[in-house]
PDB file of C-alpha atoms in Angstrom:
ATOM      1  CA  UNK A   1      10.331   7.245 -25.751  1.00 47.00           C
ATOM      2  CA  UNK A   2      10.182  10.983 -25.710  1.00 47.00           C
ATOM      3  CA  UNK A   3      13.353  13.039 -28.042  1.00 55.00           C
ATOM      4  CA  UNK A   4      14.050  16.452 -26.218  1.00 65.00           C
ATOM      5  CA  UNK A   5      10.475  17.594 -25.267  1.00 87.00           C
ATOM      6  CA  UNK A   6      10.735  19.370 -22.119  1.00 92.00           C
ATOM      7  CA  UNK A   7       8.354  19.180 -19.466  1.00 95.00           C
ATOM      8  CA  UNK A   8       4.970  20.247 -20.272  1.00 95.00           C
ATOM      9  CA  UNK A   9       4.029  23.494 -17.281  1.00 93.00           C
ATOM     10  CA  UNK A  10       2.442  22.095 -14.692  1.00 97.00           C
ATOM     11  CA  UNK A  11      -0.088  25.315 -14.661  1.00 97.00           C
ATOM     12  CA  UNK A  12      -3.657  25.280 -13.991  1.00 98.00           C
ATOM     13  CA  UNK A  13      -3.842  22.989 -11.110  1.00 98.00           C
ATOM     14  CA  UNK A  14      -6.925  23.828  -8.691  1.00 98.00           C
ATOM     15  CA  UNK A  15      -4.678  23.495  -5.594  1.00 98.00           C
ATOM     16  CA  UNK A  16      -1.645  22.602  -4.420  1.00 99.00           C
ATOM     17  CA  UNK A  17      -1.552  20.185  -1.564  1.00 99.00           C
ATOM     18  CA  UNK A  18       1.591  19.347   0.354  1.00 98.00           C
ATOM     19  CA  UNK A  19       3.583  22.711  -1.460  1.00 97.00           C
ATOM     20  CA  UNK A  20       3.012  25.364  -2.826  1.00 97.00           C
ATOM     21  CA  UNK A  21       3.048  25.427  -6.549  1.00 98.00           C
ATOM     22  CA  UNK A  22       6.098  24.244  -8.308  1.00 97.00           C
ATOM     23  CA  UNK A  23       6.905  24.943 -11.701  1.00 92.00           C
ATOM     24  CA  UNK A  24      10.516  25.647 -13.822  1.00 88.00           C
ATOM     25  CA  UNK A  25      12.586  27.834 -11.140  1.00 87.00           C
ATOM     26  CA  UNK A  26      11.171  25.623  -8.571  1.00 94.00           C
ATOM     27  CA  UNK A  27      12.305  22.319 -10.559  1.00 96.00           C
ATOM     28  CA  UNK A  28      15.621  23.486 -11.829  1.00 93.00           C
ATOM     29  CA  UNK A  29      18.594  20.690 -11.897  1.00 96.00           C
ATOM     30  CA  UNK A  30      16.004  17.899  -9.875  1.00 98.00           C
ATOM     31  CA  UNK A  31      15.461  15.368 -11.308  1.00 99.00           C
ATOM     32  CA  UNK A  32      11.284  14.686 -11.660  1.00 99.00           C
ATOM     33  CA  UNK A  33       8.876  11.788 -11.696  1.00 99.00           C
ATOM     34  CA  UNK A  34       5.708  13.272 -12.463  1.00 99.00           C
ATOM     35  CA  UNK A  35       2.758  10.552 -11.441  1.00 99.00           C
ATOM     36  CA  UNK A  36      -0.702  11.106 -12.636  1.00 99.00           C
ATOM     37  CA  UNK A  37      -3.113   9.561 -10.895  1.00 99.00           C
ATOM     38  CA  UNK A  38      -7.161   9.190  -9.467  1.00 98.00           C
ATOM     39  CA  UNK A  39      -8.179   8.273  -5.732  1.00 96.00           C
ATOM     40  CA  UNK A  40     -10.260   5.130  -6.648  1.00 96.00           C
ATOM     41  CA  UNK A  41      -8.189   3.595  -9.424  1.00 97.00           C
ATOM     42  CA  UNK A  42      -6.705   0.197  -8.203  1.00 96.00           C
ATOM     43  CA  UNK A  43      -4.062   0.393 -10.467  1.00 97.00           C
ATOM     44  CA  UNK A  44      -2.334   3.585  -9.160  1.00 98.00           C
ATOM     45  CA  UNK A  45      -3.103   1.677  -5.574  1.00 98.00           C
ATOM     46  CA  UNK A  46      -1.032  -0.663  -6.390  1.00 97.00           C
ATOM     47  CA  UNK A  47       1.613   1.544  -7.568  1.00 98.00           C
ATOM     48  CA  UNK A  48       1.773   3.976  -5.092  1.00 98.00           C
ATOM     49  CA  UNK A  49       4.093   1.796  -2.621  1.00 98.00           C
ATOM     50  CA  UNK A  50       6.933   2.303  -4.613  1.00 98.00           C
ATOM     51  CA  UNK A  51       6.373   5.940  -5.867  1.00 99.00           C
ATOM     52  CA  UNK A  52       6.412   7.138  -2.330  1.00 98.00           C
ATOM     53  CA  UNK A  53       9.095   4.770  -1.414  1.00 98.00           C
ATOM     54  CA  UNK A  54      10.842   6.136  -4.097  1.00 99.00           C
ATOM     55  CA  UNK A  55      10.381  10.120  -2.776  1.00 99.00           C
ATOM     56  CA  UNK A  56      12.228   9.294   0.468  1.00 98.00           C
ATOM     57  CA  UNK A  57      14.657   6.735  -0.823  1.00 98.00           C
ATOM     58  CA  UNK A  58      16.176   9.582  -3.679  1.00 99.00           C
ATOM     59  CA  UNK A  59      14.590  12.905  -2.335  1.00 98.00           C
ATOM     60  CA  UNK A  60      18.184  13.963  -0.791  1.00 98.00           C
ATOM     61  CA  UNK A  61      19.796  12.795  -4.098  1.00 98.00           C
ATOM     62  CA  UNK A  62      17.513  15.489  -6.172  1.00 98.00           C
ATOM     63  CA  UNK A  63      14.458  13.884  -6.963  1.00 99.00           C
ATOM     64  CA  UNK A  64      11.236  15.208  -7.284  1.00 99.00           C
ATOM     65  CA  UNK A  65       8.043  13.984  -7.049  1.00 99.00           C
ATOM     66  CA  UNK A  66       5.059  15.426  -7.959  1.00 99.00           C
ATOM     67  CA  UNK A  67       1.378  13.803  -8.035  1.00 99.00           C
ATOM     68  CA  UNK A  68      -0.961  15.041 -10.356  1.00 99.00           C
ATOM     69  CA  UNK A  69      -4.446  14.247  -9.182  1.00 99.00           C
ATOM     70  CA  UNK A  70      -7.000  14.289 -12.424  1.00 99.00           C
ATOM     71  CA  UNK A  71     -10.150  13.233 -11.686  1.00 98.00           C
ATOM     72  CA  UNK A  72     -11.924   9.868 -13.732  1.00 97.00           C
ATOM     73  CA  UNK A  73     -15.294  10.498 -12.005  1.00 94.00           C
ATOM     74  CA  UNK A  74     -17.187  13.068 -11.084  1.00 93.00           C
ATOM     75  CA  UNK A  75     -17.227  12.902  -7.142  1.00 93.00           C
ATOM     76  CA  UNK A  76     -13.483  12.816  -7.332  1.00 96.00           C
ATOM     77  CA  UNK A  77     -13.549  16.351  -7.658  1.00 97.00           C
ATOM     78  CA  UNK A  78     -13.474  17.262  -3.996  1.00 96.00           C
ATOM     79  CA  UNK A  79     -10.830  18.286  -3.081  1.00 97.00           C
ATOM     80  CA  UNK A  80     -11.273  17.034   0.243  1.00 95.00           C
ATOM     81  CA  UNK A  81     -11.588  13.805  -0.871  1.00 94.00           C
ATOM     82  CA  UNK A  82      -7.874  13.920  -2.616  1.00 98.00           C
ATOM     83  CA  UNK A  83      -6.610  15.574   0.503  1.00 98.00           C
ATOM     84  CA  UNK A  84      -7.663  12.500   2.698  1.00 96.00           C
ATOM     85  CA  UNK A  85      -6.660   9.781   0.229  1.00 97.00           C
ATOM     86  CA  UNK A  86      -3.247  11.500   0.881  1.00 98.00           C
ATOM     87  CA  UNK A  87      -3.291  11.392   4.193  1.00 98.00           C
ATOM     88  CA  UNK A  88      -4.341   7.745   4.131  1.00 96.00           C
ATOM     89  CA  UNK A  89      -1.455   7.250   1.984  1.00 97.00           C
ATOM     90  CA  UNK A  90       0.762   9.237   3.724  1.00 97.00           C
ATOM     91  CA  UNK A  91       1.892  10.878   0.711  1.00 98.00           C
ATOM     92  CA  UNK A  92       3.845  13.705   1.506  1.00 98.00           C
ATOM     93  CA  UNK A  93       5.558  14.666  -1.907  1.00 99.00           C
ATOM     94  CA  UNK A  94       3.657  17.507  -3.722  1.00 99.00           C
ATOM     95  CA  UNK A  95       0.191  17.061  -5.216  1.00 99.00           C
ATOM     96  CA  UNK A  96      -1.334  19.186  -8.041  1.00 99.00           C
ATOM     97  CA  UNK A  97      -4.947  19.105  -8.051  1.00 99.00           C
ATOM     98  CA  UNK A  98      -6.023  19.060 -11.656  1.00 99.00           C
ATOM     99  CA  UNK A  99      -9.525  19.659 -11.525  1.00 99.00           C
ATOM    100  CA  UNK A 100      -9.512  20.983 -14.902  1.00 98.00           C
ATOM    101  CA  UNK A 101      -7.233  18.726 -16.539  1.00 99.00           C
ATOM    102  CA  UNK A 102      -4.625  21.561 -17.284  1.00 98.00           C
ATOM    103  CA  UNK A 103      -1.816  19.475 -16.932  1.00 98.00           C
ATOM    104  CA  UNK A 104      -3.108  16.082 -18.597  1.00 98.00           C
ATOM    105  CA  UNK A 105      -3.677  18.104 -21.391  1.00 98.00           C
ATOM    106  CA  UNK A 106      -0.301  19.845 -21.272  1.00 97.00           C
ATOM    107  CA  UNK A 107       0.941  15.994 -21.278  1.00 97.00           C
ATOM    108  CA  UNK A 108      -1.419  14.867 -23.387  1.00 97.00           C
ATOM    109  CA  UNK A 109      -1.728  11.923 -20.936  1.00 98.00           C
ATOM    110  CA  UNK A 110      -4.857   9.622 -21.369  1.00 98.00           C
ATOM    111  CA  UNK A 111      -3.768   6.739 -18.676  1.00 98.00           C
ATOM    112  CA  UNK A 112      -4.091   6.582 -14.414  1.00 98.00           C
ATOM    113  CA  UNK A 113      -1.738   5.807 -13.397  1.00 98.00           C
ATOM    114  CA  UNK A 114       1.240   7.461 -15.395  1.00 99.00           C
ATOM    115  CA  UNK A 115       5.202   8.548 -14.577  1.00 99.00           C
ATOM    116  CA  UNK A 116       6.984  10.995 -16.937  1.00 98.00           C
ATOM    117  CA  UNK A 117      10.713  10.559 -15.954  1.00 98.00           C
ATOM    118  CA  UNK A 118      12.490  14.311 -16.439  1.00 98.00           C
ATOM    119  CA  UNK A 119      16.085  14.800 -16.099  1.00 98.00           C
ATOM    120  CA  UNK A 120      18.152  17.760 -14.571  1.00 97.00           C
ATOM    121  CA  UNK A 121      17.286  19.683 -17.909  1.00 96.00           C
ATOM    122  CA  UNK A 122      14.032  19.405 -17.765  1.00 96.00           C
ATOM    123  CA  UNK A 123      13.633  17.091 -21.137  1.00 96.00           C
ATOM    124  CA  UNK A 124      11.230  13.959 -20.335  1.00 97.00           C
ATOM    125  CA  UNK A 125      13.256  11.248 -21.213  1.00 97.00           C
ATOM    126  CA  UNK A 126      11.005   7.957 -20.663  1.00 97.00           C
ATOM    127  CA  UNK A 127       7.017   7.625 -19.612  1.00 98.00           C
ATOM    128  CA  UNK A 128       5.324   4.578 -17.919  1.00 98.00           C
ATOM    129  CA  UNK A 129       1.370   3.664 -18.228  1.00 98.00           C
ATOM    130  CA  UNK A 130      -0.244   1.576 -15.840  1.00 97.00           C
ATOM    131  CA  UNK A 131       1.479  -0.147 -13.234  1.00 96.00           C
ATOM    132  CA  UNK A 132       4.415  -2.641 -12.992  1.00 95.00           C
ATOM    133  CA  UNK A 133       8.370  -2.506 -14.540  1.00 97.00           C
ATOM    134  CA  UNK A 134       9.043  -0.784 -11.036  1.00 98.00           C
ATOM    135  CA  UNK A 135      12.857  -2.204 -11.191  1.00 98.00           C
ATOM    136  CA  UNK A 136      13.141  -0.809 -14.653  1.00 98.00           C
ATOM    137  CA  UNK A 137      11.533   2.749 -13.637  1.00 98.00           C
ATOM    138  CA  UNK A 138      14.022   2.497 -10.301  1.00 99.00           C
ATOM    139  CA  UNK A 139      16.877   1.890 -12.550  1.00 98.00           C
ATOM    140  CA  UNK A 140      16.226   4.685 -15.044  1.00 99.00           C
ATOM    141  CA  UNK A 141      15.970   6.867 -11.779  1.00 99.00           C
ATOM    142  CA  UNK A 142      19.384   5.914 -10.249  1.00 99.00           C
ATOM    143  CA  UNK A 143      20.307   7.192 -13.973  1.00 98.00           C
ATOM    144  CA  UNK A 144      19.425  10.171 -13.994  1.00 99.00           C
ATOM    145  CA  UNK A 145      20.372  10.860 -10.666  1.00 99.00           C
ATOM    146  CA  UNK A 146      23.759   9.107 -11.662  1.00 98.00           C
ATOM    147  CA  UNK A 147      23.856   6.945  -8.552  1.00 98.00           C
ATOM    148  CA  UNK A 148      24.545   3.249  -8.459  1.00 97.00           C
ATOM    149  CA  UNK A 149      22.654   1.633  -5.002  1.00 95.00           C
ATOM    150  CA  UNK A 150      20.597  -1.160  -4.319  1.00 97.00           C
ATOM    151  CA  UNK A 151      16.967  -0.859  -5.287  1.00 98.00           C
ATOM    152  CA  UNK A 152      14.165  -0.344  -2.511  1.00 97.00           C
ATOM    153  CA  UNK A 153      12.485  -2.765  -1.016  1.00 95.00           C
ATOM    154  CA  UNK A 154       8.857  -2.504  -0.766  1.00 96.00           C
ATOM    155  CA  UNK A 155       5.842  -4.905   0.552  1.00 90.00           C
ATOM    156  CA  UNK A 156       2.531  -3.594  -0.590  1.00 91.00           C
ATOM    157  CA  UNK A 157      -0.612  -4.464   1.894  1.00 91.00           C
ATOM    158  CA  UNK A 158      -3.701  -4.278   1.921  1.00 90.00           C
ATOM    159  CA  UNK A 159      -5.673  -2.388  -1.094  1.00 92.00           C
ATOM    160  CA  UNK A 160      -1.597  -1.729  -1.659  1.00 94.00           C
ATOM    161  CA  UNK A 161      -0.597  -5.302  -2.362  1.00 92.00           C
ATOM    162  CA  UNK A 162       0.351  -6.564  -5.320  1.00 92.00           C
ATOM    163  CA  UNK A 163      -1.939  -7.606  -8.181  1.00 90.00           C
ATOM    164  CA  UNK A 164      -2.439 -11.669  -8.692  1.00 90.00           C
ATOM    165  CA  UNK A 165      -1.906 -11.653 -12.438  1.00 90.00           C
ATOM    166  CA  UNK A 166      -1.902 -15.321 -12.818  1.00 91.00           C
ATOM    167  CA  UNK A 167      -5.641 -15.579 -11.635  1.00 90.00           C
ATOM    168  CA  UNK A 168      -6.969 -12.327 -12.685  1.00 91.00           C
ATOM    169  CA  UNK A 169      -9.621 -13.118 -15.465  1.00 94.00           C
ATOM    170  CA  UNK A 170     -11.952 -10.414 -14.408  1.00 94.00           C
ATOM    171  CA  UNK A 171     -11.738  -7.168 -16.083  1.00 93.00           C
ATOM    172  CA  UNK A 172     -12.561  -3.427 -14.311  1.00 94.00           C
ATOM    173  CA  UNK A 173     -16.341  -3.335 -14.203  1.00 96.00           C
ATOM    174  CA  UNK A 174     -18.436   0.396 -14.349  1.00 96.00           C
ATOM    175  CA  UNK A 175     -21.394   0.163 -12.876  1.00 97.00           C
ATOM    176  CA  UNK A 176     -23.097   3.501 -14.456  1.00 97.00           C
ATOM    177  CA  UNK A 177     -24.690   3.468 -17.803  1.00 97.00           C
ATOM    178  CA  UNK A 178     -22.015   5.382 -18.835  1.00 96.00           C
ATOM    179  CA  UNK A 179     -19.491   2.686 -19.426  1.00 96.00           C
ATOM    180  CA  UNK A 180     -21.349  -0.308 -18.090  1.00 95.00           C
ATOM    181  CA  UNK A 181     -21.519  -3.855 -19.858  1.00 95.00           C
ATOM    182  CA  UNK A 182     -22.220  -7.438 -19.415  1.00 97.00           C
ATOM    183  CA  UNK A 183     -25.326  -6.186 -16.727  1.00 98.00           C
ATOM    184  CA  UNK A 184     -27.362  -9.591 -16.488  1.00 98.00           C
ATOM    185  CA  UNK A 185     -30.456  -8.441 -14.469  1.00 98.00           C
ATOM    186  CA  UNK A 186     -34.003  -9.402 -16.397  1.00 97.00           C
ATOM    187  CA  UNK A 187     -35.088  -6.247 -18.728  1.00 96.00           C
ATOM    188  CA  UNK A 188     -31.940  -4.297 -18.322  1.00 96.00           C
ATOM    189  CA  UNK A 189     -30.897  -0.683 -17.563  1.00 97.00           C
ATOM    190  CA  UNK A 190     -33.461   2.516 -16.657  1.00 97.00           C
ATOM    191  CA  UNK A 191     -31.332   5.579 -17.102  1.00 98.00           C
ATOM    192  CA  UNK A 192     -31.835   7.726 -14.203  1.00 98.00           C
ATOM    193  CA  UNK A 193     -35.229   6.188 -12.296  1.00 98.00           C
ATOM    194  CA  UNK A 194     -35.655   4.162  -9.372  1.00 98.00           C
ATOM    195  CA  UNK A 195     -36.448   0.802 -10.437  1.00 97.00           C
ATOM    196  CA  UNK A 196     -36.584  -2.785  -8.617  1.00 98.00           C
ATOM    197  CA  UNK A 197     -33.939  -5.082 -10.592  1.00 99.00           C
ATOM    198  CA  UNK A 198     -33.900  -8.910 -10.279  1.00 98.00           C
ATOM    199  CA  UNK A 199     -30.835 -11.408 -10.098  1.00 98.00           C
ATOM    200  CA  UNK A 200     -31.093 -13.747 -12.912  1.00 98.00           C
ATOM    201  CA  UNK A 201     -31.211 -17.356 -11.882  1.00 96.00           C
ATOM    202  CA  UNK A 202     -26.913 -17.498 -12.674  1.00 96.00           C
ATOM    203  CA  UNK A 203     -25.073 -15.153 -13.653  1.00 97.00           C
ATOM    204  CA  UNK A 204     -21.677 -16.026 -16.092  1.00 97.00           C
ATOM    205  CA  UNK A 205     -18.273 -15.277 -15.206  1.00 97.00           C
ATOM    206  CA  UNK A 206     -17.501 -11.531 -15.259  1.00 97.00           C
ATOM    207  CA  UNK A 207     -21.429 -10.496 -15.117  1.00 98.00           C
ATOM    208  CA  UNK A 208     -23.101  -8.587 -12.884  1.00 98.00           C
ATOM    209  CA  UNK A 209     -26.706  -7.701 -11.134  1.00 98.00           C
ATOM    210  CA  UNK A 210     -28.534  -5.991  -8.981  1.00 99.00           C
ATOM    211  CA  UNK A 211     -31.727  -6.886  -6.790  1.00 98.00           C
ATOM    212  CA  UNK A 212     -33.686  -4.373  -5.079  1.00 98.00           C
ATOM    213  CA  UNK A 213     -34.809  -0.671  -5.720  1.00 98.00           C
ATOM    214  CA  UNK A 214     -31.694   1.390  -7.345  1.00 98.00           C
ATOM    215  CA  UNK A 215     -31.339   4.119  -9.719  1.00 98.00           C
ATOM    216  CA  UNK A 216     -28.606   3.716 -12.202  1.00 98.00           C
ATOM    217  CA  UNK A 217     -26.467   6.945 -13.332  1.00 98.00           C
ATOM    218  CA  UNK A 218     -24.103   7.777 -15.882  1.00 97.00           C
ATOM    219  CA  UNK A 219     -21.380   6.862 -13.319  1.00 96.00           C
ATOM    220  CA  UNK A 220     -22.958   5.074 -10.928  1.00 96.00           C
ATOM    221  CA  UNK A 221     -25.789   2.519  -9.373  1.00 97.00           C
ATOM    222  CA  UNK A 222     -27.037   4.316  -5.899  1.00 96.00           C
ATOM    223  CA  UNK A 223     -29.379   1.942  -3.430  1.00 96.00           C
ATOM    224  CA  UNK A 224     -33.067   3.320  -3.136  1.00 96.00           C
ATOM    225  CA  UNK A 225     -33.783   0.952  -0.177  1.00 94.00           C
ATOM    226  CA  UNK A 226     -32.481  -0.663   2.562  1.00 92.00           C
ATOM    227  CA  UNK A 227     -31.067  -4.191   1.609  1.00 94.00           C
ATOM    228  CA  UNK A 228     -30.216  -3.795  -2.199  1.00 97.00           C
ATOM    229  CA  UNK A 229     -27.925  -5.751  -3.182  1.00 97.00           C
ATOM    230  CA  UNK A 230     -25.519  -6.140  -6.248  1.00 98.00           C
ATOM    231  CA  UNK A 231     -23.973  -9.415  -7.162  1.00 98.00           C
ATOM    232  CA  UNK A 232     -21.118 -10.306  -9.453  1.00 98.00           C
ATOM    233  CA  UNK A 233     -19.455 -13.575 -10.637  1.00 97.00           C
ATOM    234  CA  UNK A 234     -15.666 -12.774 -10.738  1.00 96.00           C
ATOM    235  CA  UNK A 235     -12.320 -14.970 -11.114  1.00 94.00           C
ATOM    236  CA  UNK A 236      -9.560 -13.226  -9.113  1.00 92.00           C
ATOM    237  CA  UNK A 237      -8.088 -13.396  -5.864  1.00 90.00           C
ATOM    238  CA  UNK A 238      -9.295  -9.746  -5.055  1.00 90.00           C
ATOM    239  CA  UNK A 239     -12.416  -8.181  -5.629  1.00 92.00           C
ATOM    240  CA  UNK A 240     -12.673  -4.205  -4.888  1.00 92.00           C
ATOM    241  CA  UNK A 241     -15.720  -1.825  -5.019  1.00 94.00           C
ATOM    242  CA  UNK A 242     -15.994   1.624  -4.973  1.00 93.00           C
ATOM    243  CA  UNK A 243     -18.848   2.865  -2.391  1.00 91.00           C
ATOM    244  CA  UNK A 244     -19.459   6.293  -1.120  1.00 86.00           C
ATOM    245  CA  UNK A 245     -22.004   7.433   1.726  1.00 81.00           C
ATOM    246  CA  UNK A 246     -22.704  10.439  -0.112  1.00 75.00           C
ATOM    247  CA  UNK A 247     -23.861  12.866   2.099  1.00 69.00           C
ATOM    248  CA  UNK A 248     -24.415  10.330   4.909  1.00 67.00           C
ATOM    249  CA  UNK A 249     -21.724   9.528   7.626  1.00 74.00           C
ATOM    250  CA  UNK A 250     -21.854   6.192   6.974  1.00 83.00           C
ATOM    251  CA  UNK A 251     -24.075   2.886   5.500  1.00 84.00           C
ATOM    252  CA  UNK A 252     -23.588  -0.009   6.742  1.00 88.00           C
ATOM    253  CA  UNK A 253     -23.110  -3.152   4.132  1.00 91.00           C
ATOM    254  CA  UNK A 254     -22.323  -6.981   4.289  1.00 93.00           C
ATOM    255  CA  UNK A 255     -20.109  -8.548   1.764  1.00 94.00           C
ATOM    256  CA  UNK A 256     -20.757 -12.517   1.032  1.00 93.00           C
ATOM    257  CA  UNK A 257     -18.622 -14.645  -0.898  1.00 93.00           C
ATOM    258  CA  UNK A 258     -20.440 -17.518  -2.663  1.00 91.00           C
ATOM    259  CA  UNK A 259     -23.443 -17.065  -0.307  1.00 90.00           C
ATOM    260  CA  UNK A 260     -21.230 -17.547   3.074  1.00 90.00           C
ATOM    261  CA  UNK A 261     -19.796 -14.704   5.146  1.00 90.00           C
ATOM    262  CA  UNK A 262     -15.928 -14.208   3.880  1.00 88.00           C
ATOM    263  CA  UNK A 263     -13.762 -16.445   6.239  1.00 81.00           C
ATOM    264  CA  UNK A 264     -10.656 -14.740   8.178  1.00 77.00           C
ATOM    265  CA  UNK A 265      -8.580 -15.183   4.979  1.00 69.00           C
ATOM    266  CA  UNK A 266     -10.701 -13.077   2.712  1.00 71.00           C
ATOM    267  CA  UNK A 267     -10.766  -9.639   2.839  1.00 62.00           C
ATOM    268  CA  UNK A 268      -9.176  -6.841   4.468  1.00 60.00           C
TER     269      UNK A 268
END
């Protein structure tokens, strides 16, 4: 719980994307829910339902929203990539691209996603990291906005839907050296070279492999031929990867679930 700090400036964003930029005069007796967040992070996915539920339901009551976009990777620097994850979203609250992390700093955040809850005074009175407690972040809105009403209703889908706690056993996995473990193919990791990797004959729960040519990176594994494949054992109703074409328009892929094509009730 934060005692009297006002906001932090939100200076030094690289762009502004649905406004221009806001800061004090802009933001004077709103209320605010700053929301930091990164394109590919499932958590802030997950969140984002009821964040942008929340900007319509209270906007005419004085709330604010504002998304502050600082990049995790480095690819998730493009701006154009933030502008059409918020068009996917349809996101239309303000977004401060913070290329440089300006404003994370300025919070001295160190978690996507995150909501700093600021009153009409501009003090932060309550943060949240990761996602979840939305009734308990709704309620300390209708606070601050002194409003009693019914909470929102909202019905994630898709990548949106709601995390399976109960039978998630399988942690985020990285994929570059970087930050990669439990990597199960014969000989391990070459930094930086094309190599041809092996699967090992199993793999154990929450391991991974790859087969084929690929060159592993700092912050990622890229494909070096035509039918590479990476394989992982995981326990969870969901399973998401990160892939990018790169420069390409697009690469085609085929996703198998224990060796079968995924049935109509798998995937989306």
């Amino acid at each position: 719980m934060f005692e009297r700090l006002h906001m932090p400036p939100l200076a030094g964003a690289a762009e502004w994307l649905n406004s221009e930029p806001l800061g004090p005069a802009e933001l004077r007796g709103h209320v605010v829910l700053v929301n930091f967040w990164t394109l590919t992070c499932i958590n802030w996915l997950r969140q984002e339902p009821y964040v942008r539920e929340w900007s319509t339901a209270y906007r005419d009551d004085g709330l604010v929203v504002i998304g502050v976009h600082t990049p995790e990777f480095s690819f998730e620097h493009d701006i154009a990539e933030v502008r059409r994850a918020i068009e996917e979203r349809k996101i239309d609250y303000p977004v401060a691209v913070d290329n440089d992390y300006a404003i994370w700093s300025a919070f001295d955040n160190h978690y996507w996603p995150a909501l700093y809850f600021t009153d009409a005074d501009g003090i932060v009175r309550d943060h949240h990291f990761g996602e979840g407690h939305y009734e308990q972040s709704e309620r300390l809105i209708h606070r601050l906005l002194g409003i009693d009403r019914d909470l929102v209703t909202v019905e994630g889908r898709g990548v949106e839907a709601g995390a399976d706690w109960n039978h998630l056993r399988t942690p985020e996995t990285y994929l570059g050296y970087g930050r990669s473990d439990r990597f199960s193919s014969p000989d391990g990791v070459s930094f930086d070279k094309r190599r041809a990797y092996e699967l090992p004959d199993s793999l154990r729960v929450n391991h991974w492999a790859l087969k084929g040519d690929w060159t592993i990176g700092a912050e990622s594994a890229v494909p070096d031929q035509a039918g590479a494949s990476i394989a992982c054992r995981f326990h969870a109703r969901d399973a998401h990867l990160v892939l990018s074409a790169g420069a390409r328009e697009r690469i085609p892929f085929r996703v198998l679930l224990d060796g079968n094509a995924p049935g109509p009730s798998h995937g989306v």
